[in-house]
XYZ file of C-alpha atoms in Angstrom:
738
model
C 37.920 68.952 -34.840
C 40.131 66.261 -36.000
C 40.563 65.064 -39.849
C 38.847 61.542 -39.509
C 37.012 61.404 -42.807
C 38.948 57.949 -43.853
C 38.047 56.242 -40.337
C 36.810 53.046 -40.778
C 32.871 53.090 -40.887
C 30.660 50.156 -39.103
C 30.467 47.484 -41.665
C 26.268 46.944 -42.720
C 24.349 44.280 -41.830
C 26.474 43.752 -38.321
C 25.946 44.562 -34.725
C 27.831 47.265 -33.622
C 28.871 46.643 -29.776
C 31.157 48.381 -27.054
C 33.636 46.688 -24.119
C 33.690 49.966 -22.144
C 32.098 53.505 -21.467
C 34.345 55.387 -23.007
C 33.819 54.019 -26.423
C 30.109 54.318 -25.991
C 28.440 57.961 -27.359
C 24.483 58.392 -26.604
C 23.307 61.370 -28.753
C 19.937 62.198 -28.924
C 18.463 64.141 -32.203
C 16.594 67.072 -30.919
C 13.799 69.687 -32.703
C 10.767 70.767 -34.197
C 9.028 68.968 -36.346
C 9.870 68.892 -40.100
C 13.637 70.203 -39.101
C 15.260 67.092 -40.735
C 16.092 64.890 -37.776
C 15.060 61.899 -39.718
C 16.998 62.151 -42.460
C 19.815 63.578 -40.914
C 20.295 60.026 -38.946
C 19.961 58.121 -42.344
C 23.089 60.752 -43.832
C 25.059 59.657 -40.648
C 24.538 56.463 -41.097
C 25.253 56.526 -44.595
C 28.326 58.079 -44.059
C 29.693 55.787 -41.276
C 29.063 52.748 -43.457
C 25.786 50.930 -41.418
C 23.636 51.636 -44.491
C 24.636 50.683 -48.180
C 22.543 53.308 -49.454
C 20.101 56.295 -48.333
C 18.160 55.228 -45.272
C 18.640 51.706 -46.414
C 20.167 48.622 -44.432
C 21.484 45.839 -46.913
C 18.778 44.310 -46.979
C 16.160 46.613 -48.006
C 14.642 47.510 -44.787
C 14.480 51.309 -43.745
C 16.612 52.294 -41.052
C 13.332 54.097 -39.510
C 10.283 51.942 -38.787
C 7.968 53.764 -41.069
C 5.075 51.463 -39.008
C 5.194 53.985 -36.467
C 5.203 56.992 -38.823
C 1.509 58.692 -40.152
C 2.073 58.229 -43.521
C -0.317 60.883 -44.171
C 2.181 63.793 -42.770
C 5.316 61.519 -42.902
C 5.887 62.569 -38.790
C 7.687 60.119 -36.391
C 5.427 60.010 -33.701
C 8.317 57.516 -31.524
C 11.936 57.147 -30.101
C 13.665 55.397 -32.666
C 17.247 54.104 -32.057
C 20.086 53.565 -35.021
C 23.626 52.272 -33.593
C 26.427 52.938 -35.242
C 29.880 52.581 -35.588
C 32.981 55.307 -36.629
C 36.741 55.549 -35.401
C 36.010 52.866 -33.446
C 32.880 54.789 -31.319
C 29.552 53.103 -30.527
C 27.653 55.815 -31.574
C 23.686 55.275 -30.358
C 21.289 57.602 -32.473
C 18.165 58.340 -30.729
C 15.644 60.104 -33.234
C 12.882 62.128 -31.408
C 9.588 63.005 -32.249
C 9.675 67.207 -33.125
C 5.444 67.442 -32.719
C 4.648 68.447 -28.880
C 2.222 64.931 -28.833
C 4.981 63.154 -28.907
C 7.110 64.988 -25.556
C 7.148 62.073 -23.769
C 9.062 60.209 -26.352
C 11.695 63.387 -26.497
C 11.994 63.251 -22.536
C 12.623 59.235 -22.808
C 15.367 59.938 -25.853
C 17.195 62.752 -22.855
C 17.018 59.938 -20.191
C 18.722 57.461 -22.264
C 21.709 60.146 -23.990
C 24.520 61.315 -22.719
C 24.112 64.739 -25.357
C 21.946 66.025 -28.101
C 22.179 67.283 -31.216
C 19.344 69.616 -31.898
C 18.136 70.071 -35.525
C 17.045 73.682 -36.864
C 15.899 73.946 -41.000
C 17.509 76.137 -42.632
C 14.162 75.875 -45.054
C 12.251 77.481 -42.958
C 14.682 80.232 -42.692
C 14.555 82.853 -39.356
C 11.028 82.035 -38.904
C 11.975 78.493 -37.997
C 13.107 78.996 -34.595
C 9.321 79.547 -33.431
C 8.649 79.839 -29.874
C 7.688 75.583 -30.182
C 11.287 75.675 -30.904
C 12.560 76.997 -28.217
C 10.800 74.667 -25.957
C 12.505 71.868 -27.156
C 15.786 73.929 -26.750
C 14.406 74.127 -23.087
C 13.624 70.641 -22.654
C 17.196 69.533 -23.069
C 18.198 72.609 -20.947
C 16.646 71.191 -18.011
C 18.282 68.393 -18.144
C 21.305 69.797 -18.287
C 22.049 68.152 -21.571
C 25.047 69.184 -23.962
C 24.012 70.320 -26.873
C 25.175 70.870 -30.314
C 23.111 72.975 -32.836
C 22.884 71.351 -36.978
C 21.648 73.489 -39.891
C 19.665 70.860 -41.998
C 17.896 71.839 -45.626
C 21.192 73.868 -47.107
C 19.816 72.885 -50.575
C 16.850 75.072 -50.152
C 17.042 78.522 -52.403
C 17.289 81.891 -50.491
C 19.147 80.061 -47.253
C 21.264 82.122 -45.260
C 23.482 80.470 -42.659
C 24.553 83.006 -40.765
C 21.226 84.584 -40.553
C 20.226 81.392 -38.881
C 23.295 81.392 -37.047
C 22.325 84.578 -35.600
C 18.593 83.686 -34.610
C 20.257 80.580 -33.134
C 22.246 82.576 -30.768
C 19.491 85.311 -30.079
C 16.844 82.336 -29.363
C 19.147 79.897 -27.389
C 21.986 81.811 -25.960
C 19.783 84.444 -23.798
C 22.768 84.051 -21.154
C 25.202 84.170 -23.419
C 24.616 84.605 -27.016
C 29.073 84.261 -27.366
C 28.025 80.405 -26.584
C 26.506 79.946 -29.508
C 28.354 79.963 -32.712
C 29.581 78.167 -36.038
C 32.116 75.937 -36.565
C 32.306 75.901 -40.284
C 30.614 78.027 -42.744
C 29.251 76.827 -46.280
C 30.967 76.321 -48.725
C 29.359 77.925 -52.037
C 29.552 76.577 -55.926
C 28.325 78.371 -58.875
C 25.670 80.653 -59.182
C 22.978 78.929 -60.983
C 20.325 80.897 -63.741
C 17.845 81.471 -60.840
C 20.584 83.166 -58.698
C 21.346 80.543 -56.267
C 24.315 79.145 -55.038
C 24.450 75.453 -54.205
C 26.360 74.785 -51.089
C 28.992 72.041 -51.957
C 30.886 71.816 -48.817
C 32.788 73.164 -45.543
C 34.734 76.042 -44.176
C 36.765 74.773 -41.152
C 36.868 77.880 -38.992
C 39.507 76.285 -36.403
C 41.685 74.098 -38.879
C 41.384 76.407 -41.877
C 40.522 73.784 -44.286
C 37.788 73.571 -47.149
C 35.894 70.385 -46.836
C 34.492 69.758 -50.815
C 31.461 67.176 -50.867
C 30.850 68.626 -54.570
C 31.898 64.661 -55.841
C 30.231 62.762 -53.386
C 32.915 62.197 -51.594
C 34.698 64.495 -48.851
C 37.785 66.038 -50.416
C 40.149 68.457 -48.132
C 42.158 71.435 -49.582
C 43.697 74.702 -48.291
C 41.422 77.408 -48.848
C 42.532 80.463 -51.277
C 43.839 83.485 -50.363
C 40.567 85.424 -51.260
C 38.498 83.243 -48.659
C 40.807 83.632 -45.460
C 39.702 87.773 -45.161
C 35.906 86.126 -45.475
C 36.414 83.730 -42.424
C 38.634 85.485 -40.278
C 36.034 87.549 -38.431
C 34.102 84.511 -37.933
C 37.351 82.919 -36.763
C 38.159 84.984 -34.500
C 35.047 85.240 -32.908
C 34.799 81.215 -32.332
C 38.144 81.340 -31.077
C 36.958 83.939 -28.301
C 34.050 82.478 -27.741
C 36.328 78.905 -26.670
C 38.733 80.362 -24.701
C 36.076 82.243 -22.989
C 35.100 79.072 -21.454
C 38.470 77.638 -20.727
C 38.922 76.574 -17.768
C 42.649 78.179 -18.319
C 42.084 81.605 -18.029
C 45.301 82.998 -18.988
C 44.588 81.811 -22.833
C 42.450 84.762 -23.142
C 45.389 87.314 -22.020
C 47.588 85.735 -24.543
C 45.134 85.831 -27.396
C 44.458 89.200 -27.021
C 48.160 89.621 -26.608
C 48.393 88.682 -29.721
C 49.808 85.184 -29.888
C 48.683 81.980 -32.022
C 46.585 79.656 -29.803
C 47.321 76.001 -30.994
C 44.964 74.126 -33.067
C 45.293 71.248 -30.306
C 44.674 73.715 -27.287
C 41.174 75.101 -28.495
C 40.071 71.691 -29.541
C 40.592 70.776 -26.318
C 39.261 73.412 -24.820
C 36.087 73.025 -27.152
C 35.443 69.635 -26.440
C 35.339 70.346 -22.352
C 33.212 73.188 -23.205
C 30.504 71.148 -25.020
C 30.940 68.661 -22.676
C 30.031 70.521 -19.760
C 26.889 72.043 -21.608
C 28.079 76.023 -21.827
C 29.231 76.056 -25.527
C 26.665 74.912 -28.278
C 29.017 74.918 -31.754
C 26.805 75.131 -34.834
C 27.443 73.035 -37.452
C 25.762 72.712 -41.090
C 24.593 69.494 -42.708
C 23.067 68.774 -46.343
C 22.054 65.361 -47.878
C 23.881 63.158 -49.900
C 24.044 63.346 -53.573
C 22.443 60.801 -55.553
C 24.528 57.571 -55.703
C 27.147 59.545 -53.380
C 28.174 57.767 -49.545
C 29.052 61.198 -48.055
C 26.543 64.401 -47.193
C 27.786 67.757 -46.629
C 28.779 67.811 -43.402
C 28.431 64.213 -41.969
C 31.748 63.511 -41.387
C 32.109 66.993 -39.457
C 28.965 65.902 -37.189
C 30.417 61.855 -36.745
C 34.191 63.794 -35.618
C 32.102 65.970 -33.193
C 30.246 63.316 -32.062
C 33.147 60.824 -31.309
C 35.781 63.614 -30.643
C 33.594 66.523 -28.886
C 30.630 64.978 -26.734
C 30.776 63.403 -23.701
C 31.044 59.941 -22.886
C 28.380 58.002 -20.475
C 31.437 58.182 -17.743
C 31.129 61.852 -17.431
C 27.265 62.221 -17.325
C 25.937 61.700 -13.999
C 23.881 58.969 -13.430
C 20.128 59.429 -11.730
C 19.646 58.772 -8.406
C 18.449 55.156 -6.931
C 16.894 53.808 -3.504
C 15.811 50.715 -2.721
C 12.089 49.824 -3.634
C 10.903 50.460 -0.293
C 12.760 54.041 -0.358
C 15.746 53.979 1.705
C 18.882 55.903 0.002
C 21.650 54.235 -1.825
C 25.207 55.223 -2.758
C 25.318 57.228 -6.118
C 25.805 55.011 -9.439
C 28.914 55.150 -11.229
C 29.407 53.914 -15.033
C 31.130 50.850 -14.019
C 30.498 47.373 -16.092
C 32.074 45.872 -13.485
C 29.254 47.377 -10.566
C 25.784 46.746 -9.704
C 23.434 45.713 -12.055
C 21.382 48.971 -12.646
C 19.029 49.489 -16.151
C 16.222 51.464 -17.152
C 13.538 50.761 -19.222
C 13.664 53.724 -21.254
C 10.901 52.887 -24.151
C 8.641 49.636 -24.686
C 6.790 48.888 -27.439
C 5.337 45.463 -29.239
C 6.498 43.497 -32.255
C 3.300 41.181 -33.516
C 6.257 38.188 -34.121
C 8.432 39.011 -31.131
C 5.892 40.672 -28.427
C 6.768 42.799 -25.715
C 10.487 44.561 -26.767
C 11.976 47.168 -23.851
C 14.410 49.537 -25.128
C 17.029 49.567 -21.934
C 19.816 51.737 -20.921
C 22.389 50.367 -18.481
C 23.677 52.919 -15.989
C 25.853 50.566 -14.029
C 26.856 46.895 -14.511
C 26.976 44.561 -17.476
C 23.484 43.365 -19.065
C 23.436 39.506 -19.970
C 20.969 37.403 -21.382
C 19.719 34.374 -19.735
C 20.011 36.395 -15.957
C 17.863 37.164 -13.602
C 17.018 40.226 -12.937
C 14.596 42.478 -10.033
C 12.157 44.477 -12.176
C 11.445 47.466 -9.522
C 8.554 50.472 -10.740
C 7.300 53.582 -9.365
C 3.664 52.288 -10.722
C 1.680 54.325 -12.551
C -1.792 53.710 -10.890
C -3.187 57.280 -11.260
C -2.886 56.807 -14.923
C -4.452 53.289 -14.875
C -1.404 51.631 -15.441
C -0.293 48.497 -12.885
C -0.028 49.253 -9.156
C 3.677 49.680 -7.892
C 3.445 46.499 -5.702
C 2.388 44.436 -9.170
C 6.187 45.295 -10.177
C 8.171 43.822 -8.105
C 9.328 40.865 -9.461
C 12.195 38.610 -10.523
C 12.334 38.109 -14.359
C 14.709 36.607 -16.559
C 16.284 38.564 -18.879
C 15.909 36.918 -22.828
C 17.992 37.910 -25.488
C 19.632 40.881 -26.277
C 19.568 42.750 -29.255
C 20.618 45.949 -31.521
C 17.570 47.351 -33.285
C 18.373 48.753 -36.562
C 14.888 49.257 -38.514
C 12.997 46.759 -38.211
C 15.936 43.931 -37.388
C 17.195 43.017 -34.536
C 21.051 42.107 -34.334
C 22.139 39.656 -31.832
C 24.320 40.916 -28.826
C 26.248 38.820 -26.014
C 26.206 41.559 -23.797
C 25.644 45.633 -22.851
C 27.737 46.948 -20.691
C 27.507 50.529 -18.478
C 26.547 53.594 -20.601
C 25.291 51.080 -23.905
C 22.017 50.780 -25.127
C 19.762 47.636 -26.038
C 16.329 45.775 -26.427
C 15.385 43.177 -24.388
C 12.950 40.661 -25.382
C 9.717 40.171 -23.084
C 9.997 41.497 -19.943
C 6.667 41.011 -19.492
C 6.439 42.583 -16.038
C 8.128 45.828 -16.953
C 7.046 49.000 -17.968
C 8.710 52.062 -19.374
C 10.735 54.055 -16.519
C 11.164 50.508 -14.691
C 14.165 49.967 -13.127
C 16.101 46.413 -13.747
C 19.242 45.211 -11.115
C 20.630 42.823 -9.369
C 18.068 40.257 -7.819
C 19.819 39.788 -4.452
C 20.216 43.871 -4.365
C 17.328 45.509 -5.884
C 17.680 49.084 -6.599
C 15.032 52.060 -8.079
C 15.425 54.520 -10.276
C 14.654 58.182 -9.550
C 12.176 58.826 -12.183
C 11.949 61.423 -14.537
C 9.565 63.860 -15.169
C 6.181 62.446 -17.153
C 4.066 65.410 -19.047
C 0.226 65.274 -17.523
C -2.184 63.839 -20.325
C -4.711 66.487 -20.448
C -7.013 65.683 -23.771
C -9.415 62.873 -22.484
C -11.145 61.047 -25.341
C -13.990 58.401 -24.336
C -13.865 55.504 -26.209
C -16.335 52.306 -26.450
C -16.050 48.893 -28.167
C -17.349 48.556 -31.495
C -18.307 45.223 -30.794
C -19.086 42.535 -29.181
C -15.500 41.041 -29.883
C -13.782 44.539 -29.597
C -15.431 44.189 -26.086
C -13.808 41.269 -25.233
C -10.523 42.238 -26.413
C -10.616 46.086 -24.378
C -9.408 45.914 -21.433
C -6.657 43.672 -22.280
C -5.943 45.882 -25.393
C -5.479 48.967 -23.516
C -3.356 47.302 -20.473
C -0.673 46.838 -23.128
C -0.955 50.314 -24.630
C -0.779 52.571 -21.258
C 1.931 50.103 -20.436
C 4.231 51.137 -23.888
C 3.253 54.357 -22.914
C 3.466 56.477 -19.791
C 2.041 59.682 -21.282
C -0.812 58.043 -21.201
C -3.581 57.904 -18.665
C -6.459 55.228 -18.746
C -9.471 56.038 -16.610
C -12.485 54.101 -15.626
C -14.845 57.038 -14.829
C -17.139 55.302 -12.069
C -19.959 58.491 -12.134
C -20.534 58.220 -15.812
C -19.722 54.730 -16.919
C -16.961 55.620 -19.080
C -13.334 54.612 -20.443
C -11.969 57.708 -20.997
C -7.920 57.666 -22.722
C -6.103 61.047 -21.845
C -3.785 62.101 -24.264
C -1.430 64.440 -25.253
C -2.980 65.810 -27.979
C -5.291 64.688 -31.122
C -2.097 63.286 -32.917
C -1.029 61.076 -30.052
C -4.495 60.366 -29.511
C -4.748 58.884 -32.976
C -1.327 56.984 -33.006
C -2.973 55.455 -29.599
C -6.395 54.152 -31.391
C -4.231 53.079 -34.473
C -2.247 51.238 -32.264
C -5.403 49.425 -30.344
C -6.491 48.824 -34.158
C -3.490 47.880 -35.893
C -1.601 45.471 -33.110
C -4.082 44.277 -30.752
C -6.726 44.230 -33.277
C -9.271 46.010 -30.788
C -11.792 48.511 -33.031
C -13.338 51.201 -30.698
C -15.615 54.071 -31.328
C -15.221 57.449 -30.169
C -18.154 59.077 -28.028
C -18.804 62.382 -26.547
C -16.773 62.708 -23.345
C -18.764 63.088 -20.285
C -18.117 65.312 -16.821
C -18.898 64.167 -13.716
C -22.230 66.054 -12.980
C -23.875 66.636 -9.363
C -27.497 67.597 -8.097
C -28.480 69.250 -4.712
C -31.487 71.004 -3.472
C -31.588 74.801 -3.716
C -34.344 74.864 -0.792
C -35.773 72.756 1.439
C -38.599 70.609 0.373
C -40.453 67.578 2.299
C -41.476 64.130 0.577
C -43.531 61.028 1.751
C -42.627 57.999 0.868
C -45.567 55.714 0.596
C -44.860 51.894 -0.314
C -48.107 49.502 0.396
C -48.441 46.430 -1.306
C -51.176 43.413 -0.332
C -50.971 40.335 -3.278
C -51.372 37.140 -0.592
C -48.978 36.167 1.774
C -46.667 38.724 3.213
C -47.717 42.088 2.344
C -45.362 44.908 1.990
C -46.125 47.961 4.430
C -43.887 51.003 4.944
C -44.419 54.840 5.048
C -42.015 57.758 5.518
C -41.646 61.030 5.856
C -38.878 63.412 5.178
C -37.365 66.306 4.983
C -34.302 67.778 3.119
C -32.371 70.957 3.276
C -29.334 72.229 1.205
C -25.833 72.117 2.918
C -22.751 73.935 1.898
C -20.312 72.491 -0.681
C -18.076 69.328 0.651
C -20.633 67.938 2.932
C -21.798 65.302 0.776
C -25.433 63.529 2.472
C -26.235 63.894 6.275
C -28.863 61.546 7.419
C -31.131 62.772 10.762
C -33.088 60.627 12.808
C -35.942 62.362 14.573
C -38.602 59.638 14.872
C -40.425 59.992 17.824
C -42.440 57.710 19.440
C -41.368 54.568 18.180
C -43.399 55.667 14.474
C -40.633 53.962 11.954
C -39.763 51.023 14.592
C -35.669 50.919 15.500
C -34.478 47.772 13.058
C -35.930 50.140 10.088
C -34.554 53.241 10.439
C -31.296 52.228 9.144
C -33.492 50.962 5.919
C -34.812 54.178 5.398
C -31.607 55.712 5.017
C -30.169 53.205 2.619
C -33.277 53.875 0.660
C -31.998 57.505 0.319
C -28.548 56.890 -0.020
C -29.395 54.537 -3.257
C -31.731 57.108 -4.944
C -29.462 59.965 -4.246
C -26.144 57.905 -5.921
C -28.866 57.519 -8.770
C -30.351 61.137 -8.959
C -33.039 62.757 -8.429
C -33.603 64.939 -11.705
C -31.064 64.414 -14.238
C -29.481 61.241 -13.157
C -26.555 62.580 -11.716
C -25.178 61.781 -7.725
C -26.951 63.757 -5.148
C -24.951 65.662 -2.584
C -24.350 68.267 -0.167
C -27.646 67.509 1.627
C -29.612 67.084 4.895
C -32.133 64.451 4.987
C -33.885 64.292 7.835
C -36.808 61.712 8.918
C -39.625 63.325 10.882
C -42.116 60.348 10.623
C -43.518 57.379 9.188
C -45.760 53.975 10.036
C -45.161 50.217 10.145
C -47.338 47.371 10.131
C -46.311 44.111 12.791
C -46.323 41.627 9.633
C -45.730 43.388 6.742
C -42.957 45.867 7.009
C -39.884 44.662 6.281
C -35.988 45.842 5.148
C -37.169 45.836 1.743
C -40.288 47.952 2.289
C -38.847 50.644 4.096
C -35.479 50.958 2.013
C -38.744 51.587 -1.233
C -40.010 54.084 1.102
C -37.028 56.147 1.644
C -36.047 56.095 -2.019
C -39.438 57.429 -2.808
C -39.827 60.096 -0.384
C -36.395 61.573 -1.331
C -37.769 61.765 -4.837
C -41.461 63.178 -4.139
C -39.433 65.756 -2.138
C -37.527 66.294 -5.393
C -40.282 66.643 -7.347
C -41.561 69.996 -5.179
C -37.798 71.373 -4.797
C -35.956 73.816 -7.260
C -32.565 71.327 -8.507
C -29.620 72.717 -8.921
C -27.394 70.781 -11.423
C -23.807 71.089 -9.993
C -20.685 71.155 -12.555
C -16.515 70.327 -11.328
C -14.978 73.502 -11.335
C -11.346 72.869 -12.070
C -8.231 75.418 -11.087
C -6.338 76.032 -14.311
C -2.646 77.113 -14.408
C -1.479 78.255 -18.054
C 1.645 79.225 -18.755
C 2.391 81.591 -21.688
C 4.717 83.922 -23.612
C 3.869 87.680 -22.627
C 2.586 88.705 -26.498
C -0.543 85.648 -25.449
C -1.506 86.864 -22.984
C -4.152 88.853 -23.703
C -5.829 86.362 -25.847
C -5.488 83.468 -23.700
C -7.205 85.716 -20.953
C -10.321 86.608 -23.429
C -10.979 82.945 -23.744
C -10.713 82.032 -20.691
C -13.744 84.298 -20.021
C -15.149 82.838 -22.879
C -15.452 79.584 -21.664
C -17.144 81.058 -18.339
C -13.581 81.039 -16.413
C -12.827 83.795 -13.624
C -9.525 84.790 -14.086
C -7.763 85.099 -10.055
C -4.680 85.814 -10.138
C -1.567 86.552 -13.030
C 2.276 86.439 -11.934
C 5.352 86.782 -14.159
C 7.509 84.226 -15.129
C 11.110 83.711 -16.109
C 11.470 83.563 -19.872
C 9.067 86.669 -20.857
C 5.914 84.670 -19.748
C 3.263 84.941 -17.727
C 1.432 82.520 -15.163
C -2.281 82.846 -15.730
C -4.410 81.405 -12.727
C -8.121 80.725 -13.403
C -11.259 78.816 -12.581
C -13.157 77.460 -14.825
C -16.079 74.533 -15.710
C -14.226 71.725 -16.925
C -17.024 70.668 -19.283
C -15.765 74.018 -21.075
C -12.001 72.461 -20.945
C -12.374 69.391 -22.823
C -10.100 70.372 -25.632
C -8.252 72.826 -24.068
C -5.229 71.180 -24.679
C -5.566 71.238 -28.421
C -7.354 74.776 -27.829
C -4.785 76.542 -25.861
C -1.793 75.187 -28.696
C -3.501 76.906 -31.090
C -4.031 80.139 -29.035
C -0.117 80.436 -28.112
C 1.330 79.313 -31.171
C 2.362 76.054 -29.677
C 4.207 77.537 -27.137
C 1.528 77.500 -23.899
C 1.614 75.164 -21.054
C -1.448 74.569 -18.637
C -2.190 72.187 -15.595
C -5.547 71.531 -13.945
C -7.006 70.573 -10.691
C -10.561 70.091 -9.774
C -11.534 72.828 -7.055
C -14.894 72.035 -6.516
C -18.834 71.802 -7.707
C -21.043 74.520 -8.045
C -24.412 75.768 -10.043
C -24.514 75.448 -13.481
C -26.420 78.103 -15.403
C -29.971 78.093 -15.570
C -30.037 77.780 -19.394
C -27.451 75.120 -19.970
C -28.815 73.111 -16.714
C -32.203 72.628 -18.225
C -30.395 71.610 -21.830
C -28.983 68.717 -19.755
C -31.864 68.080 -18.091
C -34.085 68.151 -21.580
C -31.075 65.855 -23.262
C -31.710 63.360 -19.951
C -35.561 63.137 -20.423
C -34.687 62.417 -24.569
C -32.446 59.478 -23.413
C -34.740 57.858 -21.030
């Protein structure tokens, strides 16, 4: 890359602005948890002059918002934006969590970015490139994100950059290992007493220059004669890898013929290959020494970002329609075009209120303008209905975030990112557009939350605030689903994992002042008759004045699954007057909804009204409703009642190495494997039917079984009888509770 170590950095304390998409680079940092993404962001900010010491802006505020980091494990749990400037280019660094529970934040970052730095830790050696790391790479590949690989933690003893690079090529270059090659090699200092030679700088393979950071500042020099043979093989392989992806097909013939390809041609081809996502250069980065401003490799990374990563002009915008679904022309990244922006993240500030992080894809966003907010709605996840999102709203202040600071912006052009305060009607994923020509962007894929957490208010005061707190929580996080279960009467938060749930409950407490208790999650069971039975309901009371008189006789028989409740009238001779037959049915259905054995709704039965008696004065609608309920209860008392449990179809996508463990585990959950099929990437899709009561924590357990690489989906299939011993235990619990 170019030599711009002395480029003018962005000054700490002021907002970094961009006047045109060509002067913007949106870069998301991705990688497994603990790979060093946040530390790298801080090192880049320090080198670019956005902070005056590691991780701190001039007032001492941290680059990263540590309110959103679990102090127990120092684990980032949300997407954060750090804007900085290098060589006149605005760089928006998007730092994403690496833990699987927060994949929604990763996907939001991928939506907002145009290229990615994939961070791999050398401290973990070749074992650090796990299946979970490969899954993060696949997340990037799925959206066609251009990527460069950064190896961090070079200061660790016994690190071997060559081995790490080789493993990256094997793991990430399955189709073409020569598309994953290093641009630089580590420069090692003198060997210490422990035999470890620390990394003090880098050797540029294309430039054939030494970049030494030992003094704390980058110093450039010519390689010594003994160093050139060490880099020749790596340099030749890199050049071959670059020109293999070149659009100029004559380059390879010229190179193999002995011609020395000039440096600028190689750099231009490298940049084009990176921008097209077909070549993934490997770089190295290390922390700045105490008191130093430049960390190892940070200048080289900033040069790659500004010179080798695509601009927003080169990244296709999401497809758009009108809010009612009519097709619209594709967007172009034009500051003078129609406004089309998207909320990629929503957060709350105790003083400012709701803050929306917005990516502008077309047009220019300005303060005090009125825009139209359009949303797909996530009513199935407990969010507002889509229709409620169609509203005009005034844009408040625009700002550029930096840690807990918000630096004021006068506008945000196409391709750039900004924060908008107090957008009350906009949620994550919503589109902001011209109010006279509203648009709706195609949504990005949201992961399905599959871990249920049942909660209840800790006190009466919490109960009063719970509904509003939950509404705000799910507005911020589209990967969370809120369920008000009508069968179990539980409030259930569906999350991506335990860490996701912990963060959600902590936000409820700290942001919205709502303390909740986690209670066991209940599954919606049902009851049905195992065989035919009869019952007589007699409701006769006389207590002065009008009495109550109603007698009915019914027969109950089971029906096939999915039949519901069928009511049949076979009364003859007017034993039950016609006007009271609907009353009997109403009483039967009301009792069925309450259950007849363990308090769960009765389904899949036919109830036949056979006979009854009435009184000319004392019979009434209420009396026959009561008699119908009593008749059903008596029929149940003389019959075998089955408890029915919901069964889900579970589809598990897992690496071939873990198929046996997964199938064995599913069998232990009373599951029936109904089929397997091969999937791309050395994986197998396992299909099974499993009782829902057995998969409440499967999101957590599968991660453990598959070393973080397994994925699954679930869909309700039917209710079927529970095993007798389990059914009896639940009945006893129900009787004890009553």
